[in-house]
Amino acid sequence: MPKHIHFMRLALEEARQSLDNNEFPVGCVLVNEENIVAKGRRQNTLQANRNELDHAEIVALRNLVTSHPDIDPSNITAYCTMEPCLMCYAALLLSNVKCIVYAYEDAMGGGTKLPLSRLTPLYRQRQIEIVPNILRQESLQLFKEFFQNPDHNYWQDSYLAEYTLNQK
């Protein structure tokens, strides 16, 4: 557990940098054999450049392929400050990441509870460990800070915003 806390703190630093740039506060750190091999943070949630492709996990996977194309992803643990959405979960599965550790649940779009056994063979055959709620409160505070700021319009009137602001 201390290992998970250490690397989640680093993912939270990535999320804080996103928030400091007025972006949605999600960070991701990819770890192989106790070494950080790639990082990513949510980008392009601001109105001018908004897209749904630059999620922290996708950015981290792109950085991994660029900086360490030789690493076997089946030895990688992904530390995510928010539960990966369906897109990111599928990308991590297809990349053969062995474990996902996340801080705060995505009550609106989280994908890790998807029953892989009910999907097509490509996904059904995947094996992945999911570890939830590591430093959940710290991540929750970042999301509360984001949603409490009226200048942030990304998902502002969503179920996720309402859910987050009602958490203790």
PDB file of C-alpha atoms in Angstrom:
ATOM      1  CA  MET A   1       0.000   0.000   0.000  1.00  0.00           C
ATOM      2  CA  PRO A   2       2.775   2.564   0.688  1.00  0.00           C
ATOM      3  CA  LYS A   3       3.954   2.056  -2.908  1.00  0.00           C
ATOM      4  CA  HIS A   4       0.482   2.906  -4.190  1.00  0.00           C
ATOM      5  CA  ILE A   5       0.347   6.022  -2.011  1.00  0.00           C
ATOM      6  CA  HIS A   6       3.744   7.221  -3.240  1.00  0.00           C
ATOM      7  CA  PHE A   7       2.887   6.923  -6.926  1.00  0.00           C
ATOM      8  CA  MET A   8      -0.645   8.278  -6.460  1.00  0.00           C
ATOM      9  CA  ARG A   9       0.840  11.407  -4.880  1.00  0.00           C
ATOM     10  CA  LEU A  10       2.833  11.868  -8.086  1.00  0.00           C
ATOM     11  CA  ALA A  11      -0.327  11.419 -10.163  1.00  0.00           C
ATOM     12  CA  LEU A  12      -2.003  14.012  -7.932  1.00  0.00           C
ATOM     13  CA  GLU A  13       0.850  16.413  -8.740  1.00  0.00           C
ATOM     14  CA  GLU A  14       0.005  15.976 -12.430  1.00  0.00           C
ATOM     15  CA  ALA A  15      -3.670  16.633 -11.650  1.00  0.00           C
ATOM     16  CA  ARG A  16      -2.755  19.756  -9.656  1.00  0.00           C
ATOM     17  CA  GLN A  17      -0.804  21.056 -12.651  1.00  0.00           C
ATOM     18  CA  SER A  18      -3.887  20.554 -14.819  1.00  0.00           C
ATOM     19  CA  LEU A  19      -6.030  22.420 -12.312  1.00  0.00           C
ATOM     20  CA  ASP A  20      -3.463  25.218 -12.081  1.00  0.00           C
ATOM     21  CA  ASN A  21      -3.838  25.540 -15.872  1.00  0.00           C
ATOM     22  CA  ASN A  22      -7.652  25.656 -15.504  1.00  0.00           C
ATOM     23  CA  GLU A  23      -7.951  22.153 -16.934  1.00  0.00           C
ATOM     24  CA  PHE A  24      -9.962  19.244 -15.518  1.00  0.00           C
ATOM     25  CA  PRO A  25      -7.772  17.870 -12.674  1.00  0.00           C
ATOM     26  CA  VAL A  26      -6.870  14.368 -13.808  1.00  0.00           C
ATOM     27  CA  GLY A  27      -3.333  13.015 -13.684  1.00  0.00           C
ATOM     28  CA  CYS A  28      -1.840   9.663 -14.628  1.00  0.00           C
ATOM     29  CA  VAL A  29       1.530   8.083 -13.883  1.00  0.00           C
ATOM     30  CA  LEU A  30       2.654   4.842 -15.520  1.00  0.00           C
ATOM     31  CA  VAL A  31       5.029   2.754 -13.419  1.00  0.00           C
ATOM     32  CA  ASN A  32       7.201  -0.177 -14.463  1.00  0.00           C
ATOM     33  CA  GLU A  33       9.239  -2.026 -11.819  1.00  0.00           C
ATOM     34  CA  GLU A  34       9.024   0.896  -9.366  1.00  0.00           C
ATOM     35  CA  ASN A  35      10.110   3.419 -12.020  1.00  0.00           C
ATOM     36  CA  ILE A  36       7.951   6.094 -13.587  1.00  0.00           C
ATOM     37  CA  VAL A  37       8.068   5.514 -17.322  1.00  0.00           C
ATOM     38  CA  ALA A  38       5.439   8.051 -18.442  1.00  0.00           C
ATOM     39  CA  LYS A  39       3.141  10.754 -17.119  1.00  0.00           C
ATOM     40  CA  GLY A  40       0.089  12.514 -18.441  1.00  0.00           C
ATOM     41  CA  ARG A  41      -2.442  15.073 -17.378  1.00  0.00           C
ATOM     42  CA  ARG A  42      -5.817  16.087 -18.786  1.00  0.00           C
ATOM     43  CA  GLN A  43      -5.488  18.668 -21.522  1.00  0.00           C
ATOM     44  CA  ASN A  44      -7.803  20.650 -23.776  1.00  0.00           C
ATOM     45  CA  THR A  45     -10.861  21.002 -21.589  1.00  0.00           C
ATOM     46  CA  LEU A  46     -10.858  24.759 -22.104  1.00  0.00           C
ATOM     47  CA  GLN A  47     -13.510  25.943 -24.531  1.00  0.00           C
ATOM     48  CA  ALA A  48     -11.094  27.144 -27.225  1.00  0.00           C
ATOM     49  CA  ASN A  49      -9.359  23.769 -27.704  1.00  0.00           C
ATOM     50  CA  ARG A  50     -11.880  21.381 -26.180  1.00  0.00           C
ATOM     51  CA  ASN A  51     -11.708  17.739 -27.193  1.00  0.00           C
ATOM     52  CA  GLU A  52     -12.360  14.393 -25.574  1.00  0.00           C
ATOM     53  CA  LEU A  53      -9.165  12.731 -26.717  1.00  0.00           C
ATOM     54  CA  ASP A  54      -6.532  14.281 -24.468  1.00  0.00           C
ATOM     55  CA  HIS A  55      -7.379  12.416 -21.283  1.00  0.00           C
ATOM     56  CA  ALA A  56      -4.545  11.905 -18.809  1.00  0.00           C
ATOM     57  CA  GLU A  57      -4.311   8.173 -19.476  1.00  0.00           C
ATOM     58  CA  ILE A  58      -4.190   8.629 -23.257  1.00  0.00           C
ATOM     59  CA  VAL A  59      -1.521  11.332 -22.939  1.00  0.00           C
ATOM     60  CA  ALA A  60       0.510   9.049 -20.642  1.00  0.00           C
ATOM     61  CA  LEU A  61       0.192   6.098 -23.059  1.00  0.00           C
ATOM     62  CA  ARG A  62       1.329   8.320 -25.948  1.00  0.00           C
ATOM     63  CA  ASN A  63       4.291   9.472 -23.859  1.00  0.00           C
ATOM     64  CA  LEU A  64       5.125   5.846 -23.033  1.00  0.00           C
ATOM     65  CA  VAL A  65       5.183   4.806 -26.689  1.00  0.00           C
ATOM     66  CA  THR A  66       7.371   7.789 -27.553  1.00  0.00           C
ATOM     67  CA  SER A  67       9.851   7.546 -24.682  1.00  0.00           C
ATOM     68  CA  HIS A  68       9.954   3.794 -23.963  1.00  0.00           C
ATOM     69  CA  PRO A  69       8.763   1.808 -26.986  1.00  0.00           C
ATOM     70  CA  ASP A  70      10.647  -1.249 -25.722  1.00  0.00           C
ATOM     71  CA  ILE A  71       8.841  -1.606 -22.372  1.00  0.00           C
ATOM     72  CA  ASP A  72       6.436  -4.486 -21.980  1.00  0.00           C
ATOM     73  CA  PRO A  73       3.143  -2.873 -20.899  1.00  0.00           C
ATOM     74  CA  SER A  74       2.111  -6.041 -19.082  1.00  0.00           C
ATOM     75  CA  ASN A  75       4.494  -4.945 -16.309  1.00  0.00           C
ATOM     76  CA  ILE A  76       2.943  -1.467 -15.994  1.00  0.00           C
ATOM     77  CA  THR A  77       0.684  -0.122 -13.277  1.00  0.00           C
ATOM     78  CA  ALA A  78      -1.334   2.980 -14.131  1.00  0.00           C
ATOM     79  CA  TYR A  79      -1.978   5.427 -11.282  1.00  0.00           C
ATOM     80  CA  CYS A  80      -4.958   7.627 -12.135  1.00  0.00           C
ATOM     81  CA  THR A  81      -6.449  10.350  -9.983  1.00  0.00           C
ATOM     82  CA  MET A  82      -9.884   9.532 -11.372  1.00  0.00           C
ATOM     83  CA  GLU A  83     -11.297   6.185 -12.390  1.00  0.00           C
ATOM     84  CA  PRO A  84     -10.633   5.789 -16.115  1.00  0.00           C
ATOM     85  CA  CYS A  85     -13.567   6.403 -18.433  1.00  0.00           C
ATOM     86  CA  LEU A  86     -14.579   3.748 -20.962  1.00  0.00           C
ATOM     87  CA  MET A  87     -12.216   5.118 -23.620  1.00  0.00           C
ATOM     88  CA  CYS A  88      -9.220   5.183 -21.293  1.00  0.00           C
ATOM     89  CA  TYR A  89     -10.077   1.853 -19.707  1.00  0.00           C
ATOM     90  CA  ALA A  90     -10.241   0.244 -23.152  1.00  0.00           C
ATOM     91  CA  ALA A  91      -6.938   1.867 -24.173  1.00  0.00           C
ATOM     92  CA  LEU A  92      -5.257   0.583 -21.014  1.00  0.00           C
ATOM     93  CA  LEU A  93      -6.723  -2.888 -21.587  1.00  0.00           C
ATOM     94  CA  LEU A  94      -5.615  -2.983 -25.218  1.00  0.00           C
ATOM     95  CA  SER A  95      -2.165  -1.760 -24.180  1.00  0.00           C
ATOM     96  CA  ASN A  96      -2.022  -4.777 -21.852  1.00  0.00           C
ATOM     97  CA  VAL A  97      -1.468  -2.715 -18.687  1.00  0.00           C
ATOM     98  CA  LYS A  98      -1.556  -5.115 -15.735  1.00  0.00           C
ATOM     99  CA  CYS A  99      -3.022  -2.927 -12.994  1.00  0.00           C
ATOM    100  CA  ILE A 100      -5.017   0.288 -12.616  1.00  0.00           C
ATOM    101  CA  VAL A 101      -4.891   2.123  -9.295  1.00  0.00           C
ATOM    102  CA  TYR A 102      -7.257   5.059  -9.009  1.00  0.00           C
ATOM    103  CA  ALA A 103      -8.137   7.660  -6.408  1.00  0.00           C
ATOM    104  CA  TYR A 104     -11.621   9.020  -7.075  1.00  0.00           C
ATOM    105  CA  GLU A 105     -14.500   7.163  -8.701  1.00  0.00           C
ATOM    106  CA  ASP A 106     -15.984   8.570 -11.887  1.00  0.00           C
ATOM    107  CA  ALA A 107     -19.636   8.302 -10.920  1.00  0.00           C
ATOM    108  CA  MET A 108     -20.706   9.524 -14.341  1.00  0.00           C
ATOM    109  CA  GLY A 109     -18.420   7.734 -16.785  1.00  0.00           C
ATOM    110  CA  GLY A 110     -16.116   5.298 -15.016  1.00  0.00           C
ATOM    111  CA  GLY A 111     -15.356   2.128 -16.918  1.00  0.00           C
ATOM    112  CA  THR A 112     -13.560  -0.180 -14.506  1.00  0.00           C
ATOM    113  CA  LYS A 113     -16.696  -1.966 -13.339  1.00  0.00           C
ATOM    114  CA  LEU A 114     -17.508  -3.039 -16.876  1.00  0.00           C
ATOM    115  CA  PRO A 115     -17.893  -6.848 -16.866  1.00  0.00           C
ATOM    116  CA  LEU A 116     -15.225  -7.918 -19.356  1.00  0.00           C
ATOM    117  CA  SER A 117     -16.629 -11.451 -19.401  1.00  0.00           C
ATOM    118  CA  ARG A 118     -19.707 -10.160 -21.213  1.00  0.00           C
ATOM    119  CA  LEU A 119     -17.785  -8.435 -24.012  1.00  0.00           C
ATOM    120  CA  THR A 120     -16.252  -9.663 -27.247  1.00  0.00           C
ATOM    121  CA  PRO A 121     -13.155 -11.924 -27.120  1.00  0.00           C
ATOM    122  CA  LEU A 122     -10.724  -9.028 -27.581  1.00  0.00           C
ATOM    123  CA  TYR A 123     -11.719  -7.656 -24.173  1.00  0.00           C
ATOM    124  CA  ARG A 124     -12.993 -10.812 -22.518  1.00  0.00           C
ATOM    125  CA  GLN A 125      -9.509 -12.346 -22.603  1.00  0.00           C
ATOM    126  CA  ARG A 126      -7.862  -9.421 -20.808  1.00  0.00           C
ATOM    127  CA  GLN A 127      -6.719  -9.745 -17.215  1.00  0.00           C
ATOM    128  CA  ILE A 128      -6.361  -6.582 -15.175  1.00  0.00           C
ATOM    129  CA  GLU A 129      -6.223  -5.752 -11.486  1.00  0.00           C
ATOM    130  CA  ILE A 130      -8.206  -2.730 -10.276  1.00  0.00           C
ATOM    131  CA  VAL A 131      -7.320  -0.983  -6.990  1.00  0.00           C
ATOM    132  CA  PRO A 132      -9.764   1.832  -6.097  1.00  0.00           C
ATOM    133  CA  ASN A 133      -9.802   4.656  -3.536  1.00  0.00           C
ATOM    134  CA  ILE A 134      -6.083   5.299  -3.016  1.00  0.00           C
ATOM    135  CA  LEU A 135      -5.845   8.898  -1.711  1.00  0.00           C
ATOM    136  CA  ARG A 136      -9.501   9.399  -2.653  1.00  0.00           C
ATOM    137  CA  GLN A 137      -9.974  12.434  -0.394  1.00  0.00           C
ATOM    138  CA  GLU A 138      -7.006  14.274  -1.895  1.00  0.00           C
ATOM    139  CA  SER A 139      -8.320  13.719  -5.396  1.00  0.00           C
ATOM    140  CA  LEU A 140     -11.872  14.605  -4.368  1.00  0.00           C
ATOM    141  CA  GLN A 141     -10.618  17.959  -3.079  1.00  0.00           C
ATOM    142  CA  LEU A 142      -9.111  18.791  -6.477  1.00  0.00           C
ATOM    143  CA  PHE A 143     -12.409  18.009  -8.211  1.00  0.00           C
ATOM    144  CA  LYS A 144     -14.367  20.035  -5.665  1.00  0.00           C
ATOM    145  CA  GLU A 145     -12.023  22.944  -6.244  1.00  0.00           C
ATOM    146  CA  PHE A 146     -12.568  22.620  -9.986  1.00  0.00           C
ATOM    147  CA  PHE A 147     -16.369  22.407  -9.822  1.00  0.00           C
ATOM    148  CA  GLN A 148     -16.677  25.202  -7.246  1.00  0.00           C
ATOM    149  CA  ASN A 149     -14.983  27.632  -9.618  1.00  0.00           C
ATOM    150  CA  PRO A 150     -17.649  29.234 -11.861  1.00  0.00           C
ATOM    151  CA  ASP A 151     -14.975  29.977 -14.485  1.00  0.00           C
ATOM    152  CA  HIS A 152     -14.660  26.246 -15.202  1.00  0.00           C
ATOM    153  CA  ASN A 153     -17.398  25.215 -17.592  1.00  0.00           C
ATOM    154  CA  TYR A 154     -16.224  21.667 -18.364  1.00  0.00           C
ATOM    155  CA  TRP A 155     -18.881  19.249 -17.041  1.00  0.00           C
ATOM    156  CA  GLN A 156     -20.057  22.065 -14.771  1.00  0.00           C
ATOM    157  CA  ASP A 157     -23.759  21.115 -14.871  1.00  0.00           C
ATOM    158  CA  SER A 158     -23.219  17.362 -14.978  1.00  0.00           C
ATOM    159  CA  TYR A 159     -24.093  14.501 -12.700  1.00  0.00           C
ATOM    160  CA  LEU A 160     -20.367  14.234 -11.888  1.00  0.00           C
ATOM    161  CA  ALA A 161     -20.280  17.852 -10.668  1.00  0.00           C
ATOM    162  CA  GLU A 162     -23.364  17.333  -8.520  1.00  0.00           C
ATOM    163  CA  TYR A 163     -22.069  14.025  -7.147  1.00  0.00           C
ATOM    164  CA  THR A 164     -18.642  15.504  -6.384  1.00  0.00           C
ATOM    165  CA  LEU A 165     -19.946  18.606  -4.657  1.00  0.00           C
ATOM    166  CA  ASN A 166     -22.176  16.459  -2.430  1.00  0.00           C
ATOM    167  CA  GLN A 167     -19.296  14.240  -1.239  1.00  0.00           C
ATOM    168  CA  LYS A 168     -17.928  14.700   2.261  1.00  0.00           C
TER     169      LYS A 168
END
